[in-house]
mmCIF file of C-alpha atoms and ligand atoms in Angstrom:
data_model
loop_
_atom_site.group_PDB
_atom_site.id
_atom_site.type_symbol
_atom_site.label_atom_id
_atom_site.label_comp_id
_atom_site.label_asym_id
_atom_site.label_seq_id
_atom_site.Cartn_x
_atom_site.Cartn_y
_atom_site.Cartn_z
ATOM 1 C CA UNK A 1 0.000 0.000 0.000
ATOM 2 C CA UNK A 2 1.147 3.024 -1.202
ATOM 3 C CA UNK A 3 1.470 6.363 2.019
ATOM 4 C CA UNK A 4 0.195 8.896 0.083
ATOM 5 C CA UNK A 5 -2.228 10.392 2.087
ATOM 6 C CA UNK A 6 -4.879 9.410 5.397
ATOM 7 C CA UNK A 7 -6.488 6.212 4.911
ATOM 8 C CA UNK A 8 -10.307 6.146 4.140
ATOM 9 C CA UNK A 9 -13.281 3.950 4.233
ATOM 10 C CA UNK A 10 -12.667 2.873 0.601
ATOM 11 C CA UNK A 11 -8.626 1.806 1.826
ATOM 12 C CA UNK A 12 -10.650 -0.246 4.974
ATOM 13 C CA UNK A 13 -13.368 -2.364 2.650
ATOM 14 C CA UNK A 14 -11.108 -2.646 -0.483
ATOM 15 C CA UNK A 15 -8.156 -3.853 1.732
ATOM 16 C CA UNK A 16 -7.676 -4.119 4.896
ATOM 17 C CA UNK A 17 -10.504 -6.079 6.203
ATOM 18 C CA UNK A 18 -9.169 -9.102 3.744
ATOM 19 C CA UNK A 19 -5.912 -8.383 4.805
ATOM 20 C CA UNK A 20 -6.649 -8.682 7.930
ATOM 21 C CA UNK A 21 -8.656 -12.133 7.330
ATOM 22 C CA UNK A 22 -5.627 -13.314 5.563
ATOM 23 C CA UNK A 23 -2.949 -13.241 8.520
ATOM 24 C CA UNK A 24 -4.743 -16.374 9.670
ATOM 25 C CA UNK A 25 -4.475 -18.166 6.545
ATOM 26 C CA UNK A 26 -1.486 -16.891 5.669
ATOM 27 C CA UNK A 27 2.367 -15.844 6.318
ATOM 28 C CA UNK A 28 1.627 -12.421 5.396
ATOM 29 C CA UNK A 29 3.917 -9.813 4.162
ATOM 30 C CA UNK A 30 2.931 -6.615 4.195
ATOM 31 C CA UNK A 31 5.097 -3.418 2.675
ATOM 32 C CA UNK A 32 4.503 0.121 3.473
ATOM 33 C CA UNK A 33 5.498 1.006 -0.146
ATOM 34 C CA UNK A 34 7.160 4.000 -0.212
ATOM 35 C CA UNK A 35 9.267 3.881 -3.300
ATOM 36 C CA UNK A 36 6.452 3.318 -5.418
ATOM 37 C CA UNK A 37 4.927 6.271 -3.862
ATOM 38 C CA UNK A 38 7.918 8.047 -4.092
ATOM 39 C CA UNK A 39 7.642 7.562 -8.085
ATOM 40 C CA UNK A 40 4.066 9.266 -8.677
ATOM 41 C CA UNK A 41 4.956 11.834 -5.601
ATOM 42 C CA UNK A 42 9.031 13.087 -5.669
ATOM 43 C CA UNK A 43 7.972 16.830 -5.492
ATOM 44 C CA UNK A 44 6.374 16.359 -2.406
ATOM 45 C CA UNK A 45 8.022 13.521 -0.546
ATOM 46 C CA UNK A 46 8.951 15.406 2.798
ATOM 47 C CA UNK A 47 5.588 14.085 3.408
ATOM 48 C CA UNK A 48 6.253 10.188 3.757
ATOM 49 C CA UNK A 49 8.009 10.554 6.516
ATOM 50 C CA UNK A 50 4.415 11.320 8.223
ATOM 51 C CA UNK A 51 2.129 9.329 6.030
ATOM 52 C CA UNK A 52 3.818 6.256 6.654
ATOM 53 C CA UNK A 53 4.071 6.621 10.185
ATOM 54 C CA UNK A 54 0.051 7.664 10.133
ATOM 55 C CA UNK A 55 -0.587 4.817 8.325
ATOM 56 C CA UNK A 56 1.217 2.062 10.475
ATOM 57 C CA UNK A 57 -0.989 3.912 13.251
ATOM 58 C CA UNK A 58 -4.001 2.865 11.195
ATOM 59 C CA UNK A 59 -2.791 -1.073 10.144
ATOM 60 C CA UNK A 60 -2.327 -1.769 13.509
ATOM 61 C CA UNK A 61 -5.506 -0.108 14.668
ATOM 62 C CA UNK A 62 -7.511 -2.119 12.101
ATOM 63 C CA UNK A 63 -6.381 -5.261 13.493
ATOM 64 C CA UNK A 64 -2.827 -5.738 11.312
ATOM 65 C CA UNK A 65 -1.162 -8.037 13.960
ATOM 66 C CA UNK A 66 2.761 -7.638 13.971
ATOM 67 C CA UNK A 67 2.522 -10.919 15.731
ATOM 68 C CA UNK A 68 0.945 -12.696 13.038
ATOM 69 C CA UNK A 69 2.499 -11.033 9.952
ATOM 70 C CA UNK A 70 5.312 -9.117 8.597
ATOM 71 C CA UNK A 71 4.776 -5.025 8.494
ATOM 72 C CA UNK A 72 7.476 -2.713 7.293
ATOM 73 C CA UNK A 73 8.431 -0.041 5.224
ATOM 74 C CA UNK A 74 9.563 -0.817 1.554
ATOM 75 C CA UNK A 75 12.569 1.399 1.272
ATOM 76 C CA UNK A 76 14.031 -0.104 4.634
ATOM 77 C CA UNK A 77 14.289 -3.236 3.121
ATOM 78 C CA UNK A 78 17.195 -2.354 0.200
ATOM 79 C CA UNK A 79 17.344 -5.463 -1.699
ATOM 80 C CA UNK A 80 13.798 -4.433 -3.174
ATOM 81 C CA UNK A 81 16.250 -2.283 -4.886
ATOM 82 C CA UNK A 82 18.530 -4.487 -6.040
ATOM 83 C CA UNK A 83 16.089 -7.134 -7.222
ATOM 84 C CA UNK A 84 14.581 -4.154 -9.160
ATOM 85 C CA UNK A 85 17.957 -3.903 -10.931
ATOM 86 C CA UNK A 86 18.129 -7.078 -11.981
ATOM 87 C CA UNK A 87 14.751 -7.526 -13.737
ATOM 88 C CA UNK A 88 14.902 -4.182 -15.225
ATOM 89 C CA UNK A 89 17.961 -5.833 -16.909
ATOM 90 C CA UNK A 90 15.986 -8.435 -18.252
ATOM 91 C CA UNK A 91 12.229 -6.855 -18.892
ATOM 92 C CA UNK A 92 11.512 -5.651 -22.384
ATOM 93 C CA UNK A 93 10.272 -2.082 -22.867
ATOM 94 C CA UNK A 94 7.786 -2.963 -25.027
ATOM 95 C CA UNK A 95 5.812 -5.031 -22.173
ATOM 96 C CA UNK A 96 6.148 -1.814 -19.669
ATOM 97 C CA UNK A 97 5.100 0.782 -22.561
ATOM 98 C CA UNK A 98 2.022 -1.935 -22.930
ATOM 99 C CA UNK A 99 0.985 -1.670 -19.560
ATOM 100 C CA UNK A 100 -2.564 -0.040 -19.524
ATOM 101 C CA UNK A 101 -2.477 1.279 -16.203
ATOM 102 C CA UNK A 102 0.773 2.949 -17.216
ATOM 103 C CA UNK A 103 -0.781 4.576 -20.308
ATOM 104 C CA UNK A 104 -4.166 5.456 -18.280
ATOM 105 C CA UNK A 105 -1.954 7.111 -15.583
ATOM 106 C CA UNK A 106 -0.211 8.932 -17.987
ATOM 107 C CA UNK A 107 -3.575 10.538 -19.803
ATOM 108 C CA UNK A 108 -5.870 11.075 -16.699
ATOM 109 C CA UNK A 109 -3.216 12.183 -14.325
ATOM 110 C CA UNK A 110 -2.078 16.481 -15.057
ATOM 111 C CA UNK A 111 -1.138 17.558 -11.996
ATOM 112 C CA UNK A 112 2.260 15.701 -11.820
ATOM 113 C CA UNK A 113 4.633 15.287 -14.578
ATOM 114 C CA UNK A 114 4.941 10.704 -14.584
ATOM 115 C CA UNK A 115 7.297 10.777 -17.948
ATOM 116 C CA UNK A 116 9.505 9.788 -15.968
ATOM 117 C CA UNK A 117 11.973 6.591 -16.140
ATOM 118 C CA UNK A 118 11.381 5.454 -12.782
ATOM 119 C CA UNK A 119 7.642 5.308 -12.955
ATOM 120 C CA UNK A 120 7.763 4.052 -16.423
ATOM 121 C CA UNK A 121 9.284 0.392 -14.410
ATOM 122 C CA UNK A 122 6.960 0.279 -11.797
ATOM 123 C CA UNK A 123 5.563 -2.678 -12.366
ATOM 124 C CA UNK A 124 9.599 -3.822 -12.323
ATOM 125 C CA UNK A 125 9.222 -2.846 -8.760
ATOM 126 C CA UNK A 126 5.756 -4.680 -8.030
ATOM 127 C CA UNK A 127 7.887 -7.908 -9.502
ATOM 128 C CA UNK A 128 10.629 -7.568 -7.234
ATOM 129 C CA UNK A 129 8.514 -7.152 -4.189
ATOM 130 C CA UNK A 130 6.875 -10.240 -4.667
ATOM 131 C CA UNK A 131 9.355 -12.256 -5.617
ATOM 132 C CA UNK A 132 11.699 -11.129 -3.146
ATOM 133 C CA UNK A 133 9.761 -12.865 -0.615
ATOM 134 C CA UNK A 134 8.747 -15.604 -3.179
ATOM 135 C CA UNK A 135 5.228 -15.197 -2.689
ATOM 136 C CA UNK A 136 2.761 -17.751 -3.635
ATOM 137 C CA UNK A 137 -0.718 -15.057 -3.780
ATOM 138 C CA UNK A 138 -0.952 -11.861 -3.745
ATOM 139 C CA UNK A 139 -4.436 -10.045 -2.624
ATOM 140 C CA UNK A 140 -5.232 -7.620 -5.176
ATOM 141 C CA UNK A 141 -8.203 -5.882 -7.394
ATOM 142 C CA UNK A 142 -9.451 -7.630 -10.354
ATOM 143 C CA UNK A 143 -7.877 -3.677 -12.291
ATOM 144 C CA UNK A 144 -4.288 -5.113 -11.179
ATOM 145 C CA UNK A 145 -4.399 -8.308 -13.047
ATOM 146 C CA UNK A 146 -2.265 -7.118 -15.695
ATOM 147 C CA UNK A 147 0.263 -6.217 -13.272
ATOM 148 C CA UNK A 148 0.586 -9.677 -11.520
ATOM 149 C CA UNK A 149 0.838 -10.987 -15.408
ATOM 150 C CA UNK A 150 3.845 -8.930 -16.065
ATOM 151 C CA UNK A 151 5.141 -10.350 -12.534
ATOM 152 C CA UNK A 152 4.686 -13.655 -14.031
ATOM 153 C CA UNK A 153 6.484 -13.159 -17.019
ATOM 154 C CA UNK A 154 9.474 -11.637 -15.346
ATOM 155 C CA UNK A 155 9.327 -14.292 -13.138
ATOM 156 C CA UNK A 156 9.668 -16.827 -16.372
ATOM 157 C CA UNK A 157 12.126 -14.834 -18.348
ATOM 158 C CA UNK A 158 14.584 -14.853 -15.375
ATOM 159 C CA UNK A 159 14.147 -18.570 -15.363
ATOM 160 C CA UNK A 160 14.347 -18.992 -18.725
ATOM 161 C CA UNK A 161 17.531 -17.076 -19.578
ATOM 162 C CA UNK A 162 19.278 -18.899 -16.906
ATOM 163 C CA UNK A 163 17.920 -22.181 -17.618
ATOM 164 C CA UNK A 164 16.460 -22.837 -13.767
ATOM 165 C CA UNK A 165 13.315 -23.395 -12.481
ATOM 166 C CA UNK A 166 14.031 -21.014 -9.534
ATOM 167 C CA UNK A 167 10.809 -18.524 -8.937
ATOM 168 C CA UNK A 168 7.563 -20.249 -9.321
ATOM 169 C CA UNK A 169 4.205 -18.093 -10.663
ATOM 170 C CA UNK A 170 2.260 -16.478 -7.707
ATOM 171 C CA UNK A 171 -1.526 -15.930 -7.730
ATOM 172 C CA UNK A 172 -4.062 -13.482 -7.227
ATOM 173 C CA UNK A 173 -6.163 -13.847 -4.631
ATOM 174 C CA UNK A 174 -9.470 -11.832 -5.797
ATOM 175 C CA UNK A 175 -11.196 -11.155 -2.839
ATOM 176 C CA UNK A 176 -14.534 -9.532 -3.321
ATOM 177 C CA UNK A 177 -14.991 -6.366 -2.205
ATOM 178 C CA UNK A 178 -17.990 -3.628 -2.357
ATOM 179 C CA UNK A 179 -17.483 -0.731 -4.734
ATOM 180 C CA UNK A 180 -17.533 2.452 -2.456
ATOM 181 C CA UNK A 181 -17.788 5.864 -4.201
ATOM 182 C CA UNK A 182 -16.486 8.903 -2.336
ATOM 183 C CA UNK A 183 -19.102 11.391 -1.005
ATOM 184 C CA UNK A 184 -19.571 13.372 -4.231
ATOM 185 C CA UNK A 185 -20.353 10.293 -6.232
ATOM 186 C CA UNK A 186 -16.937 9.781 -7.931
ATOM 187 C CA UNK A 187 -14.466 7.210 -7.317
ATOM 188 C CA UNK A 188 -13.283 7.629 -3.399
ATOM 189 C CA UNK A 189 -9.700 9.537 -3.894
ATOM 190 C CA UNK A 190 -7.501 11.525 -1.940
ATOM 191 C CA UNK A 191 -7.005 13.711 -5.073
ATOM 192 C CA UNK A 192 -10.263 14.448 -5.591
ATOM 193 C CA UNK A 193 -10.933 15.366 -1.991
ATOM 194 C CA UNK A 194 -13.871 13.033 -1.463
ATOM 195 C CA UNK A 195 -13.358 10.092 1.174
ATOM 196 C CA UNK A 196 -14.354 9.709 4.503
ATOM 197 C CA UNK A 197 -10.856 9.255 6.410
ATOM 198 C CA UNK A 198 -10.526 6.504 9.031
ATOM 199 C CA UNK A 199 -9.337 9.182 11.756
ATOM 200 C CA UNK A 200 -12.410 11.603 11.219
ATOM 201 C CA UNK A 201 -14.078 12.934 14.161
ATOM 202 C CA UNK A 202 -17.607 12.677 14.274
ATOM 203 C CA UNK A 203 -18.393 16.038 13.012
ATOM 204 C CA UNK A 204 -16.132 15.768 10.261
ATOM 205 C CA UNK A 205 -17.684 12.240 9.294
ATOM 206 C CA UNK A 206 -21.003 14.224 9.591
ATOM 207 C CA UNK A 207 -20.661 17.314 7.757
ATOM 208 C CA UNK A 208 -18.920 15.048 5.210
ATOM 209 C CA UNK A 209 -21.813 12.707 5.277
ATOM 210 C CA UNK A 210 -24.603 15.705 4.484
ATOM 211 C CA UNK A 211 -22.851 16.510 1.609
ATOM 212 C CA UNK A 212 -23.415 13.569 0.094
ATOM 213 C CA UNK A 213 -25.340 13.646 -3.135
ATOM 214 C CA UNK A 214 -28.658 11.460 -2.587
ATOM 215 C CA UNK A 215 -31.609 10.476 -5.043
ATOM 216 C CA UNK A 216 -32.088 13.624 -7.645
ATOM 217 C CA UNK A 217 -35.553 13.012 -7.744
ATOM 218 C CA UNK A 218 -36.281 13.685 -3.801
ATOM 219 C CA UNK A 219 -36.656 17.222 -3.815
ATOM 220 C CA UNK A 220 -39.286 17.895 -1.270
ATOM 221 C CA UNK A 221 -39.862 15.540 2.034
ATOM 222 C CA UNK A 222 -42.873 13.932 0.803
ATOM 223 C CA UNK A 223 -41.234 12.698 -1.927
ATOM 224 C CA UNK A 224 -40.566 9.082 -2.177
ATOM 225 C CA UNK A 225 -37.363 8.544 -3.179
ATOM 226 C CA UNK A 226 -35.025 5.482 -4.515
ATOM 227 C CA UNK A 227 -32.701 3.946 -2.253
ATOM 228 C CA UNK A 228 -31.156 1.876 -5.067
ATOM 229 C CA UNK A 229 -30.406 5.580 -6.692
ATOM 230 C CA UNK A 230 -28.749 6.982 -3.819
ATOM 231 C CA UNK A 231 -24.930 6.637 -2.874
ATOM 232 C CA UNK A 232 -26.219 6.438 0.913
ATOM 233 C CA UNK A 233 -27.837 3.658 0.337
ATOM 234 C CA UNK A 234 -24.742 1.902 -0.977
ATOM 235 C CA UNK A 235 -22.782 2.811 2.680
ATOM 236 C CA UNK A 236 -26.029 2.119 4.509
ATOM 237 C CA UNK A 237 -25.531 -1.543 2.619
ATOM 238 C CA UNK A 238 -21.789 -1.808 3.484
ATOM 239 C CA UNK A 239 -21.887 -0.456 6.610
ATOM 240 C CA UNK A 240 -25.087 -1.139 8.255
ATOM 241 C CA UNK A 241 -26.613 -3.849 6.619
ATOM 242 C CA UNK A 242 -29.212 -4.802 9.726
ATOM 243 C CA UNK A 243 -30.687 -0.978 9.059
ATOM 244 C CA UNK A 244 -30.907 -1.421 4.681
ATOM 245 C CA UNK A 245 -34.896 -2.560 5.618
ATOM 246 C CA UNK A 246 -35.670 0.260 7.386
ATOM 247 C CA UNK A 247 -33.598 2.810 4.937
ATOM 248 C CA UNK A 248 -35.884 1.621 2.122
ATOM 249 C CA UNK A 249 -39.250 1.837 4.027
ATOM 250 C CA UNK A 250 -38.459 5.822 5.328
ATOM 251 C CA UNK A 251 -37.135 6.058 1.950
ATOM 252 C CA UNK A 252 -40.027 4.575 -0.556
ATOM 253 C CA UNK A 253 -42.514 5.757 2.216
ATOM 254 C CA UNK A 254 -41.045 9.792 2.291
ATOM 255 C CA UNK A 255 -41.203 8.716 6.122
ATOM 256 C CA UNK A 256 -37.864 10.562 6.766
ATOM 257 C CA UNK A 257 -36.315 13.421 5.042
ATOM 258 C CA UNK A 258 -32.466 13.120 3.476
ATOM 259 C CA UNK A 259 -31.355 15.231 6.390
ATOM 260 C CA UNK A 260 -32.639 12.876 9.006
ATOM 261 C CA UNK A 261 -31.065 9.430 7.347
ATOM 262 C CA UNK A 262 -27.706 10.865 6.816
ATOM 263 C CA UNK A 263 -27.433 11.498 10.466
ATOM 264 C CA UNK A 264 -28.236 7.840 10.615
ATOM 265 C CA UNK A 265 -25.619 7.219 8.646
ATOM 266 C CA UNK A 266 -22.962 9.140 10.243
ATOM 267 C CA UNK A 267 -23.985 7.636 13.480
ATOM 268 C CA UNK A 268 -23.418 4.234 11.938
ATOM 269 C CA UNK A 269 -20.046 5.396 10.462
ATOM 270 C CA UNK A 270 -19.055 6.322 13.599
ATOM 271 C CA UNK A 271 -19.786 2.727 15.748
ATOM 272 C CA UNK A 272 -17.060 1.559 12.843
ATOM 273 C CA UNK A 273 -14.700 4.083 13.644
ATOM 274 C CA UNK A 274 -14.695 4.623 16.950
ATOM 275 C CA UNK A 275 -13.136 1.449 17.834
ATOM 276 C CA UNK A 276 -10.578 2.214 15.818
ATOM 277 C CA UNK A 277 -10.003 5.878 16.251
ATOM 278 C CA UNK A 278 -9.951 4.455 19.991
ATOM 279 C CA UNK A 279 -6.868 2.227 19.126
ATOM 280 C CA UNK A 280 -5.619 5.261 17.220
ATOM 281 C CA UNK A 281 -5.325 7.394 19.795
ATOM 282 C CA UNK A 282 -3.620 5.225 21.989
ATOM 283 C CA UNK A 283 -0.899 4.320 19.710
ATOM 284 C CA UNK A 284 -0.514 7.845 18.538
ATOM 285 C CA UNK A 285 1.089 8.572 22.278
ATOM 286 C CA UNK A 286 3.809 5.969 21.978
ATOM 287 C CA UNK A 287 5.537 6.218 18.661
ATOM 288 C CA UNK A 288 7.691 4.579 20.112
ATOM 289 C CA UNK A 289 6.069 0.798 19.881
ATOM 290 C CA UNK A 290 4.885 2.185 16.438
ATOM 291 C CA UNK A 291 8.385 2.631 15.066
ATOM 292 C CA UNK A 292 9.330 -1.418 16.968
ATOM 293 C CA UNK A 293 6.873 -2.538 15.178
ATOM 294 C CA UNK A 294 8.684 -1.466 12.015
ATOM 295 C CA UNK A 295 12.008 -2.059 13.261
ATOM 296 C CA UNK A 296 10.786 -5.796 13.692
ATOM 297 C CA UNK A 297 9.671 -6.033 10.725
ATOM 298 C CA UNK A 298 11.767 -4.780 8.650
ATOM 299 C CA UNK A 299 14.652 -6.994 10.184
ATOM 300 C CA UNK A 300 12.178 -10.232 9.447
ATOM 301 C CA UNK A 301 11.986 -8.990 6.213
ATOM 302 C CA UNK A 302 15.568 -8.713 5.784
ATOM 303 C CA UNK A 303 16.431 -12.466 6.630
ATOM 304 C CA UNK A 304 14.239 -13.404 3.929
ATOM 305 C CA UNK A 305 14.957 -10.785 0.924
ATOM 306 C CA UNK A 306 19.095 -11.016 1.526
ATOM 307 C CA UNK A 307 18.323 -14.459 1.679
ATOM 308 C CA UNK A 308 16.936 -14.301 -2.026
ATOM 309 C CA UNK A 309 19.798 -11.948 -3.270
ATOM 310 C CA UNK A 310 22.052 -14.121 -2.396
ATOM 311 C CA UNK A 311 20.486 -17.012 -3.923
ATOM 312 C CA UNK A 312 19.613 -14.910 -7.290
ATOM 313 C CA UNK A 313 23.245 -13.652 -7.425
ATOM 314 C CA UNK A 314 24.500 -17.155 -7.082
ATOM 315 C CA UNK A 315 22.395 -17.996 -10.238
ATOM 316 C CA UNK A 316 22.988 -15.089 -12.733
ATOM 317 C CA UNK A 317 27.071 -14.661 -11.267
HETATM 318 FE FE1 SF4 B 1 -30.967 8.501 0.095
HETATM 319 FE FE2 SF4 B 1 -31.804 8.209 2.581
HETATM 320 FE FE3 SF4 B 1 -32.599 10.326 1.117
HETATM 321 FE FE4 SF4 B 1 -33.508 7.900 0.543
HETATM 322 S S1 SF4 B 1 -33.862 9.043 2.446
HETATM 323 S S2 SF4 B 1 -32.751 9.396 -0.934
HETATM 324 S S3 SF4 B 1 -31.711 6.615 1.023
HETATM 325 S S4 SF4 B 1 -30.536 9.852 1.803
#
């Protein structure tokens, strides 16, 4: 995960809760990846230092478990680096130029200047991370498939061109999870200023919440209005699924006005976040167990990653 910003509700559905299903199934990894965000972010990276620190803070409150599973920061662990090196040796640039997530970022994104040759091998990086710690799945969205391809056929080439059988393909592990639009209707982003952030207070998470665009055609109170047309709904389903019944009766019914359900809302929002905000808060006055916990990490990670240098050095030297 990238630290480019708070975490939000989208970061907490779309991730974290399968993440933190997985540590039980799983020896999980998981990389605070700052290099990557370092690629799409140099002019303002004097603000990593915070982001990743604010979002260890919010792993660990959602139930990340240091005990269970590897946390640390990506650019702690050098021999991403080196790794990186090596496959961009052996990677095409026609299969990088391909990538459509490359050429998408390229056209939607103005506000930062990506022709750049680090961000142009990315998905170089994404290889070496996973192969570093040979992994045999990766959790990801369906949209990163390609991604995990390109992984797979680094993976081979390296094998191929030295004539071993030495990393084996990894998976995806495509977990479903609910499509949450930020408050104004569009994809939830920090650029476009929309999300609901997993350390708002309650009046933040309200006042966000109230400007929340609902069904067009509810104008007045006593009009009915359609739940399935309303992005409130959709949190009301995600979050609050025991209340969807009685959203739909005040709804269809113009029992309760807009105003009145999105304080409902917020409310629910808030028996989420509280809990967590609660564990928040707590670790917030000891940065010092928040930086062990990386510390630990990191040196777990270590064992294994040098541990794959050495081998891949032994095979291509
Ligand atoms: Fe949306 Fe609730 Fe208003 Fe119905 S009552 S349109 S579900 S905010």
């Amino acid at each position: 995960m990238r630290p480019t910003g708070p975490l939000h509700l989208g970061h907490l559905v779309g991730a974290l809760k399968n993440w933190v299903a997985l540590q039980d199934e799983y020896d999980c990894v998981f990389s605070i990846a700052d290099w990557h965000a370092y690629m799409g972010e140099y002019e303002q990276s004097k603000s990593l230092k915070a982001y990743i620190h604010e979002m260890t803070i919010d792993w660990l409150a959602c139930g990340l478990d240091p005990d269970k599973s590897i946390l640390f920061v990506q650019s702690r662990v050098p021999e991403h680096l080196e790794l990186q090196m090596i496959f961009s040796c052996i990677t095409p640039l026609g299969w990088l130029e391909r990538n459509p997530t490359y050429k998408e970022q390229l056209r939607e994104i103005s506000t930062r200047d990506l022709q750049a040759y680090g961000f142009l091998g990315y998905p170089v990086l994404q290889a070496a991370d996973i192969l570093l710690y040979k992994a045999s799945a990766v959790p990801i969205g369906e949209d990163q498939l390609p991604h995990l391809e390109l992984t797979r056929e680094i993976s081979r080439r390296f094998n191929h061109i030295n004539a071993v059988e030495y990393f084996q393909d990894c998976d995806a592990i495509l977990t479903e999870t609910p499509r949450l639009l930020g408050v104004d209707g569009r994809k939830m982003s920090k650029s476009y200023n929309n999300a609901i952030n997993l350390s708002d207070p309650q009046g933040v998470v309200l006042q966000k919440v109230r400007a929340m665009i609902t069904d067009p055609q509810r104008v007045r109170l006593n009009d009915p209005g359609r739940p399935d047309k309303c992005n409130v709904f959709d949190y009301f389903k995600i979050f609050s699924p025991e209340q969807t019944a009685d959203v739909c009766d005040w709804c269809t019914q113009a029992k309760k006005g807009c105003t009145d359900c999105k304080k409902i809302l917020s409310d629910a929002l808030m028996v989420k976040l509280q809990p967590l905000q609660e564990k928040r808060k707590a670790l917030e006055g000891n940065p010092d167990t928040v930086e062990d916990v990386l510390r630990q990490g990191e040196q777990k990670a270590r064992v294994i990653a040098q541990k794959t240098i050495k081998e891949v050095k032994d095979i291509i030297f």
